Amino acid sequence: MPVIQNILVVCRTEPRHRIMLEEALPEASFTYAGPDSASEEAVAEADAIFGNLPPERLKSAARLKFLQLNSAGTDGYTAPGALPDGVLLANATGGYGPGISEYMLGVLLSLCKKLHCYRDQQHRALWQPLGEVRAVAGMTVLVVGLGDIGREFARRVKAMGAFVIGVRRRGTEKPGYVDELRLTEQLDELIPRADVVALCLPGTAGTRNIMNRGRISEMKQGAILINVGRGTALDAEALCDALDAGKLWGAALDVTDPEPLPAESRLWNTENLILTPHVSGGFTLPETHDRVVQLAAENLAAFARGLPVKSIVDLETGYRKL
Amino acid sequence: MPVIQNILVVCRTEPRHRIMLEEALPEASFTYAGPDSASEEAVAEADAIFGNLPPERLKSAARLKFLQLNSAGTDGYTAPGALPDGVLLANATGGYGPGISEYMLGVLLSLCKKLHCYRDQQHRALWQPLGEVRAVAGMTVLVVGLGDIGREFARRVKAMGAFVIGVRRRGTEKPGYVDELRLTEQLDELIPRADVVALCLPGTAGTRNIMNRGRISEMKQGAILINVGRGTALDAEALCDALDAGKLWGAALDVTDPEPLPAESRLWNTENLILTPHVSGGFTLPETHDRVVQLAAENLAAFARGLPVKSIVDLETGYRKL
């Protein structure tokens, strides 16, 4: 059984969260700091770390046995040599789905009902109907990526009356929250069927530019694109071209490449594009913050007691081990 | 059996709608016009009218036996003497619920996720998180008015994980789409429990100013108010005061009093107020337009054949007869 004496917490915590952690491991000693402000000594002494310590700082973590990220994304932690040998890596999948999926439904409905355009009119005190809107009920929604976030979004949009096609890397047993299950390699034939393409993908080599110019051009006339995974999944120039050409009804991006998005980017001003500064997840929702700390407390306690840890990351793929 | 020879259609129709109507009553003669442009002669000759002919024009409708409105609201048609004696009045309840309830969920999620504020920031190319957001899951939502619209909204928000309290005038058998059923007279004790108060009420004497200053002041700190029924249901000045004081998280209004809203109204500029120009219903959704014409075709055919007509309006209450 690994000895877990010193735990370094670089994830932001409220007093209620510190109680949760310390009650889960009464025998351990906790140090709280920021990812950058944590002392070299605290890193060197840590048996376990909770939070996204910058990967370059991990080299100093000589005693580290377990790293619990506070994010679902594992970018930077799975590269060869990023982690000291023998360190177990877990992410915070499961914490973000409920919050991000509500955001996704919110931007989808905003686009469908033209709420972004009405917001602009409101500032000009303009009482003017803007014509036809769209219904989510009856739409075909392609959810690309069926992790925690994609799954929760699929559930919600299905409850609204959409026909949901879920796309994942592998597995063929259709879960109840989608109407149809497909594999990533079938993406090209699925895109032309979709009224909505929703990308909920982690940032891995396999997802880079997955929604490239060719695939955007194969989208249905009047379709909608949503991206909440990583900005790198999408050809942003091709998306702007498709919106400018009136091919798409609209798009919503919570992630861009790079972030923060430079002020001169074309994305800011493209019509019918809703842009938010990577806020669909994070700890903007208090319930998410609580869930992530709860998961960390359970995992730290389990690891210290030699029990199974949840959401271990496969360093080969960057995904959770199944 | 009433003889229905001449049918005047003043509801906007597309070619597909005219086919629906004419196939339902092949024996009748149809005249299509606008509510104001319809000739005096066409009104005088009409055995049945489909669409909201201005109430003052109904005096000339000497042969009228059946009036099928294209709206759910019946304002102006139920006043004593508004309709010639013996005319059966039906509204278009059932046609608008799916569309308006999606609008309602859209503005609720926009408020929860601060999408209106992010929209404003987007125009300034500002990449800046705006802090805490809210989740619909776990909220207590008070749906005031359980007609077609309230019912459909209750269904959707319950599927999102909210606890739904439905309020109606009468009846005690709790339908499955709410968690709790209450009567209008219990409103005062319910308002302080609600994270969201959603008004889906017709414009009747009983609903006028139902959300008055006192009731707005009894709302929970940080609650949200939505109104899609009639602008008269709400004290708009009191709402603006509550928003300015930071008592409410936000509000969304698709209806105002008067409409169009004058440019100098305080509502346009009040922070965290989303304002749209009475567009959640109407025929902005093609599916709604189809549903309403379908209902009219069925009702006209039923009436002509002496069969039961759907959604007959009780002239005493302005509501559908149960």
XYZ file of N, CA and C in Angstrom, chain A residues 98-99 101-103 105-107 109-110 112-113 115-137 156 159-160 254-256 258-264 267-270 272-280 283-287, chain B residues 98-99 101-103 105-107 109-110 112-113 115-137 156 159-160 254-256 258-264 267-270 272-280 283-287:
396
model
N -22.821 17.681 -16.520
C -24.086 18.381 -16.297
C -24.002 19.871 -16.641
N -22.942 20.535 -16.220
C -22.831 21.970 -16.475
C -22.614 22.290 -17.941
N -23.233 20.458 -20.578
C -24.350 20.081 -21.449
C -25.476 21.110 -21.380
N -25.682 21.731 -20.237
C -26.678 22.810 -20.155
C -26.234 24.019 -20.981
N -24.946 24.326 -20.899
C -24.419 25.401 -21.741
C -24.704 25.097 -23.216
N -26.981 23.180 -24.636
C -28.389 23.329 -24.986
C -28.755 24.820 -25.020
N -28.163 25.586 -24.136
C -28.417 27.033 -24.112
C -27.983 27.723 -25.389
N -26.773 27.442 -25.870
C -26.338 28.100 -27.105
C -27.108 27.562 -28.313
N -30.278 26.584 -28.338
C -31.581 27.259 -28.343
C -31.425 28.744 -28.685
N -30.347 29.363 -28.222
C -30.106 30.773 -28.570
C -30.012 30.940 -30.076
N -31.170 28.804 -32.397
C -32.450 28.430 -33.007
C -33.468 29.566 -32.922
N -33.502 30.246 -31.779
C -34.511 31.296 -31.547
C -33.960 32.692 -31.844
N -31.730 34.424 -30.343
C -31.648 35.268 -29.144
C -30.449 36.210 -29.210
N -29.375 35.798 -29.866
C -28.201 36.686 -29.984
C -28.550 37.909 -30.830
N -29.352 37.726 -31.871
C -29.758 38.861 -32.715
C -30.724 39.771 -31.960
N -31.639 39.172 -31.202
C -32.575 39.989 -30.421
C -31.846 40.767 -29.331
N -30.783 40.171 -28.793
C -29.981 40.896 -27.807
C -29.387 42.160 -28.452
N -28.860 42.011 -29.658
C -28.283 43.167 -30.342
C -29.361 44.228 -30.595
N -30.545 43.795 -30.991
C -31.641 44.746 -31.236
C -32.075 45.450 -29.961
N -32.043 44.711 -28.854
C -32.474 45.292 -27.579
C -31.642 46.530 -27.256
N -30.346 46.469 -27.549
C -29.485 47.615 -27.258
C -29.874 48.834 -28.093
N -30.554 48.595 -29.203
C -30.998 49.722 -30.052
C -32.482 50.017 -29.829
N -33.091 49.451 -28.774
C -34.511 49.664 -28.466
C -35.385 49.387 -29.688
N -35.055 48.285 -30.370
C -35.724 47.959 -31.636
C -36.705 46.806 -31.450
N -38.000 47.098 -31.601
C -39.062 46.088 -31.509
C -39.347 45.598 -32.926
N -38.645 44.561 -33.340
C -38.760 44.127 -34.734
C -38.575 42.623 -34.854
N -39.640 41.904 -35.237
C -39.509 40.454 -35.407
C -38.486 40.133 -36.496
N -37.751 39.064 -36.304
C -36.675 38.705 -37.243
C -36.996 37.420 -38.001
N -38.284 37.147 -38.160
C -38.674 36.031 -39.018
C -38.497 34.659 -38.403
N -38.327 33.711 -39.277
C -38.379 32.297 -38.928
C -37.358 31.868 -37.869
N -37.791 31.006 -36.974
C -36.890 30.383 -36.008
C -36.875 28.874 -36.261
N -36.126 28.145 -35.425
C -36.008 26.694 -35.597
C -36.436 25.985 -34.322
N -36.840 24.744 -34.460
C -37.172 23.913 -33.296
C -36.109 22.838 -33.116
N -35.722 22.594 -31.880
C -34.811 21.488 -31.578
C -35.557 20.153 -31.738
N -36.838 20.145 -31.352
C -37.654 18.947 -31.537
C -37.653 18.591 -33.019
N -30.084 15.286 -22.802
C -30.927 16.474 -22.739
C -31.584 16.783 -24.078
N -34.320 14.396 -24.814
C -35.529 14.713 -24.042
C -36.301 15.859 -24.680
N -35.611 16.691 -25.449
C -36.268 17.800 -26.147
C -36.914 17.358 -27.457
N -17.144 27.589 -27.523
C -16.659 27.978 -26.201
C -15.149 27.804 -26.127
N -14.580 27.227 -27.179
C -13.132 26.976 -27.203
C -12.587 27.440 -28.536
N -11.369 27.970 -28.516
C -10.741 28.448 -29.747
C -9.281 28.014 -29.733
N -5.713 29.980 -30.888
C -5.327 29.827 -29.482
C -6.363 30.432 -28.536
N -6.096 30.247 -27.248
C -6.858 30.906 -26.189
C -5.882 31.662 -25.294
N -6.199 32.878 -24.841
C -7.355 33.669 -25.273
C -7.285 33.987 -26.769
N -8.446 34.174 -27.363
C -8.525 34.483 -28.785
C -8.047 35.919 -29.018
N -7.105 36.131 -29.945
C -6.633 37.497 -30.199
C -7.773 38.404 -30.680
N -7.700 39.659 -30.298
C -8.769 40.620 -30.609
C -8.978 40.784 -32.106
N -7.943 40.491 -32.905
C -8.082 40.699 -34.351
C -8.680 39.473 -35.053
N -13.259 35.507 -35.836
C -14.358 34.841 -35.125
C -15.232 35.826 -34.351
N -14.624 36.858 -33.783
C -15.390 37.803 -32.959
C -16.560 38.422 -33.716
N -16.333 38.727 -35.001
C -17.330 39.508 -35.747
C -18.131 38.713 -36.752
N -17.898 37.426 -36.828
C -18.639 36.658 -37.826
C -20.103 36.542 -37.388
N -23.856 35.344 -36.742
C -24.450 34.080 -36.309
C -23.453 33.116 -35.685
N -22.385 33.695 -35.171
C -21.429 32.918 -34.389
C -21.495 33.422 -32.945
N -21.791 32.506 -32.032
C -21.792 32.840 -30.607
C -20.465 32.368 -30.028
N -19.760 33.285 -29.376
C -18.419 32.998 -28.880
C -18.355 33.285 -27.387
N -17.894 32.308 -26.603
C -17.713 32.522 -25.163
C -16.295 32.099 -24.782
N -15.733 32.706 -23.749
C -14.306 32.530 -23.440
C -14.010 31.301 -22.567
N -14.266 30.112 -23.093
C -13.975 28.843 -22.397
C -14.542 28.856 -20.963
N -15.816 29.082 -20.877
C -16.464 29.179 -19.561
C -17.579 28.158 -19.364
N -17.796 27.284 -20.360
C -18.903 26.327 -20.197
C -18.580 25.340 -19.084
N -14.970 25.955 -13.064
C -15.746 25.919 -11.824
C -16.773 27.041 -11.795
N -17.273 27.448 -12.992
C -18.274 28.518 -13.025
C -19.573 28.058 -12.377
N -19.776 26.751 -12.349
C -20.961 26.211 -11.695
C -20.525 25.638 -10.345
N -21.020 26.164 -9.226
C -20.582 25.670 -7.916
C -20.760 24.158 -7.771
N -21.840 23.620 -8.358
C -22.083 22.181 -8.268
C -20.937 21.396 -8.916
N -45.127 23.690 -28.143
C -43.765 23.210 -28.423
C -42.799 24.352 -28.737
N -43.225 25.289 -29.553
C -42.318 26.384 -29.931
C -42.025 27.329 -28.782
N -42.338 26.846 -25.561
C -41.621 26.233 -24.441
C -40.124 26.124 -24.750
N -39.765 25.911 -26.002
C -38.334 25.912 -26.362
C -37.739 27.312 -26.191
N -38.501 28.319 -26.596
C -38.040 29.699 -26.370
C -37.800 29.916 -24.880
N -37.130 27.787 -22.434
C -35.932 27.106 -21.953
C -34.688 27.825 -22.474
N -34.770 28.337 -23.677
C -33.646 29.076 -24.256
C -33.296 30.330 -23.469
N -34.291 31.135 -23.120
C -33.980 32.354 -22.350
C -33.572 31.997 -20.922
N -31.862 29.315 -19.968
C -30.462 28.894 -20.031
C -29.551 30.074 -20.359
N -30.010 30.991 -21.209
C -29.209 32.189 -21.518
C -28.918 32.975 -20.251
N -29.092 31.814 -17.099
C -28.280 30.990 -16.185
C -26.809 31.016 -16.573
N -26.526 30.959 -17.862
C -25.135 30.871 -18.335
C -24.583 32.243 -18.732
N -25.326 34.176 -21.155
C -25.035 34.271 -22.589
C -25.290 35.678 -23.123
N -26.254 36.391 -22.541
C -26.525 37.773 -22.994
C -25.326 38.671 -22.688
N -24.688 38.451 -21.542
C -23.513 39.257 -21.188
C -22.319 38.900 -22.070
N -22.163 37.599 -22.359
C -21.064 37.188 -23.238
C -21.277 37.716 -24.652
N -22.531 37.811 -25.061
C -22.815 38.402 -26.374
C -22.324 39.854 -26.422
N -22.610 40.587 -25.369
C -22.165 41.988 -25.318
C -20.637 42.063 -25.354
N -19.983 41.165 -24.625
C -18.516 41.160 -24.609
C -17.930 40.801 -25.970
N -18.642 39.900 -26.671
C -18.149 39.472 -27.984
C -18.001 40.671 -28.921
N -18.948 41.592 -28.846
C -18.884 42.779 -29.723
C -17.662 43.630 -29.412
N -17.129 43.485 -28.200
C -15.933 44.256 -27.831
C -14.672 43.383 -27.894
N -14.773 42.195 -28.512
C -13.641 41.268 -28.646
C -12.979 41.019 -27.291
N -13.809 40.825 -26.286
C -13.329 40.698 -24.912
C -13.386 39.241 -24.446
N -12.228 38.657 -24.224
C -12.125 37.271 -23.711
C -11.998 37.356 -22.194
N -13.104 37.320 -21.504
C -13.073 37.536 -20.056
C -14.179 36.760 -19.359
N -13.806 35.763 -18.553
C -14.818 34.995 -17.814
C -15.612 35.908 -16.881
N -16.897 35.623 -16.731
C -17.768 36.474 -15.920
C -18.232 35.753 -14.654
N -17.434 34.815 -14.192
C -17.732 34.208 -12.896
C -18.848 33.200 -12.922
N -19.468 33.071 -11.763
C -20.404 31.996 -11.488
C -21.608 31.956 -12.439
N -22.005 30.757 -12.804
C -23.236 30.560 -13.556
C -24.196 29.713 -12.721
N -25.364 29.403 -13.289
C -26.368 28.626 -12.562
C -26.723 27.366 -13.348
N -27.222 26.374 -12.650
C -27.701 25.145 -13.305
C -29.221 25.079 -13.195
N -29.868 24.670 -14.262
C -31.314 24.438 -14.221
C -31.602 23.173 -13.405
N -30.732 22.179 -13.545
C -30.873 20.956 -12.755
C -30.871 21.338 -11.285
N -40.303 19.995 -20.320
C -38.900 20.169 -20.736
C -38.000 20.483 -19.548
N -37.430 17.475 -17.447
C -36.458 16.570 -18.071
C -35.027 17.049 -17.849
N -34.864 18.345 -17.604
C -33.537 18.907 -17.334
C -33.144 18.744 -15.870
N -41.037 38.214 -23.283
C -41.361 38.233 -24.706
C -42.606 39.081 -24.955
N -43.228 39.517 -23.876
C -44.459 40.316 -23.986
C -44.331 41.521 -23.065
N -44.901 42.648 -23.502
C -44.846 43.864 -22.711
C -46.214 44.541 -22.780
N -47.362 48.576 -23.126
C -47.982 48.150 -24.390
C -46.987 47.477 -25.321
N -47.512 46.996 -26.444
C -46.695 46.487 -27.545
C -47.084 47.241 -28.805
N -46.108 47.630 -29.658
C -44.674 47.565 -29.416
C -44.263 48.396 -28.207
N -43.182 48.022 -27.575
C -42.695 48.749 -26.409
C -42.063 50.066 -26.863
N -42.482 51.197 -26.276
C -41.904 52.478 -26.687
C -40.385 52.509 -26.448
N -39.685 53.203 -27.313
C -38.216 53.231 -27.261
C -37.714 53.812 -25.948
N -38.522 54.642 -25.272
C -38.051 55.273 -24.035
C -38.296 54.392 -22.810
N -37.380 49.202 -19.716
C -37.120 47.773 -19.899
C -35.954 47.499 -20.856
N -35.831 48.320 -21.884
C -34.783 48.087 -22.893
C -33.383 48.024 -22.270
N -33.137 48.895 -21.289
C -31.767 49.052 -20.780
C -31.525 48.420 -19.419
N -32.525 47.788 -18.845
C -32.312 47.225 -17.514
C -31.377 46.023 -17.621
N -29.501 42.537 -17.092
C -29.956 41.162 -16.855
C -31.420 40.949 -17.187
N -31.917 41.803 -18.073
C -33.264 41.618 -18.610
C -33.122 41.294 -20.098
N -33.649 40.142 -20.494
C -33.668 39.769 -21.908
C -35.049 40.106 -22.451
N -35.070 40.875 -23.534
C -36.338 41.375 -24.075
C -36.438 40.978 -25.541
N -37.545 40.332 -25.914
C -37.779 39.996 -27.328
C -39.167 40.493 -27.718
N -39.356 40.845 -28.987
C -40.581 41.520 -29.431
C -41.742 40.584 -29.763
N -42.243 39.869 -28.747
C -43.406 38.975 -28.913
C -43.217 38.032 -30.113
N -42.139 37.297 -30.067
C -41.811 36.397 -31.178
C -41.680 34.939 -30.752
N -41.931 34.649 -29.464
C -41.761 33.259 -29.039
C -42.829 32.372 -29.677
N -46.072 32.647 -35.953
C -45.717 31.604 -36.911
C -44.227 31.642 -37.217
N -43.411 32.064 -36.220
C -41.980 32.103 -36.461
C -41.417 30.698 -36.632
N -42.126 29.716 -36.092
C -41.715 28.328 -36.256
C -42.629 27.685 -37.309
N -42.093 27.246 -38.439
C -42.951 26.685 -39.492
C -43.835 25.548 -38.975
N -43.296 24.747 -38.043
C -44.072 23.636 -37.498
C -45.328 24.142 -36.772
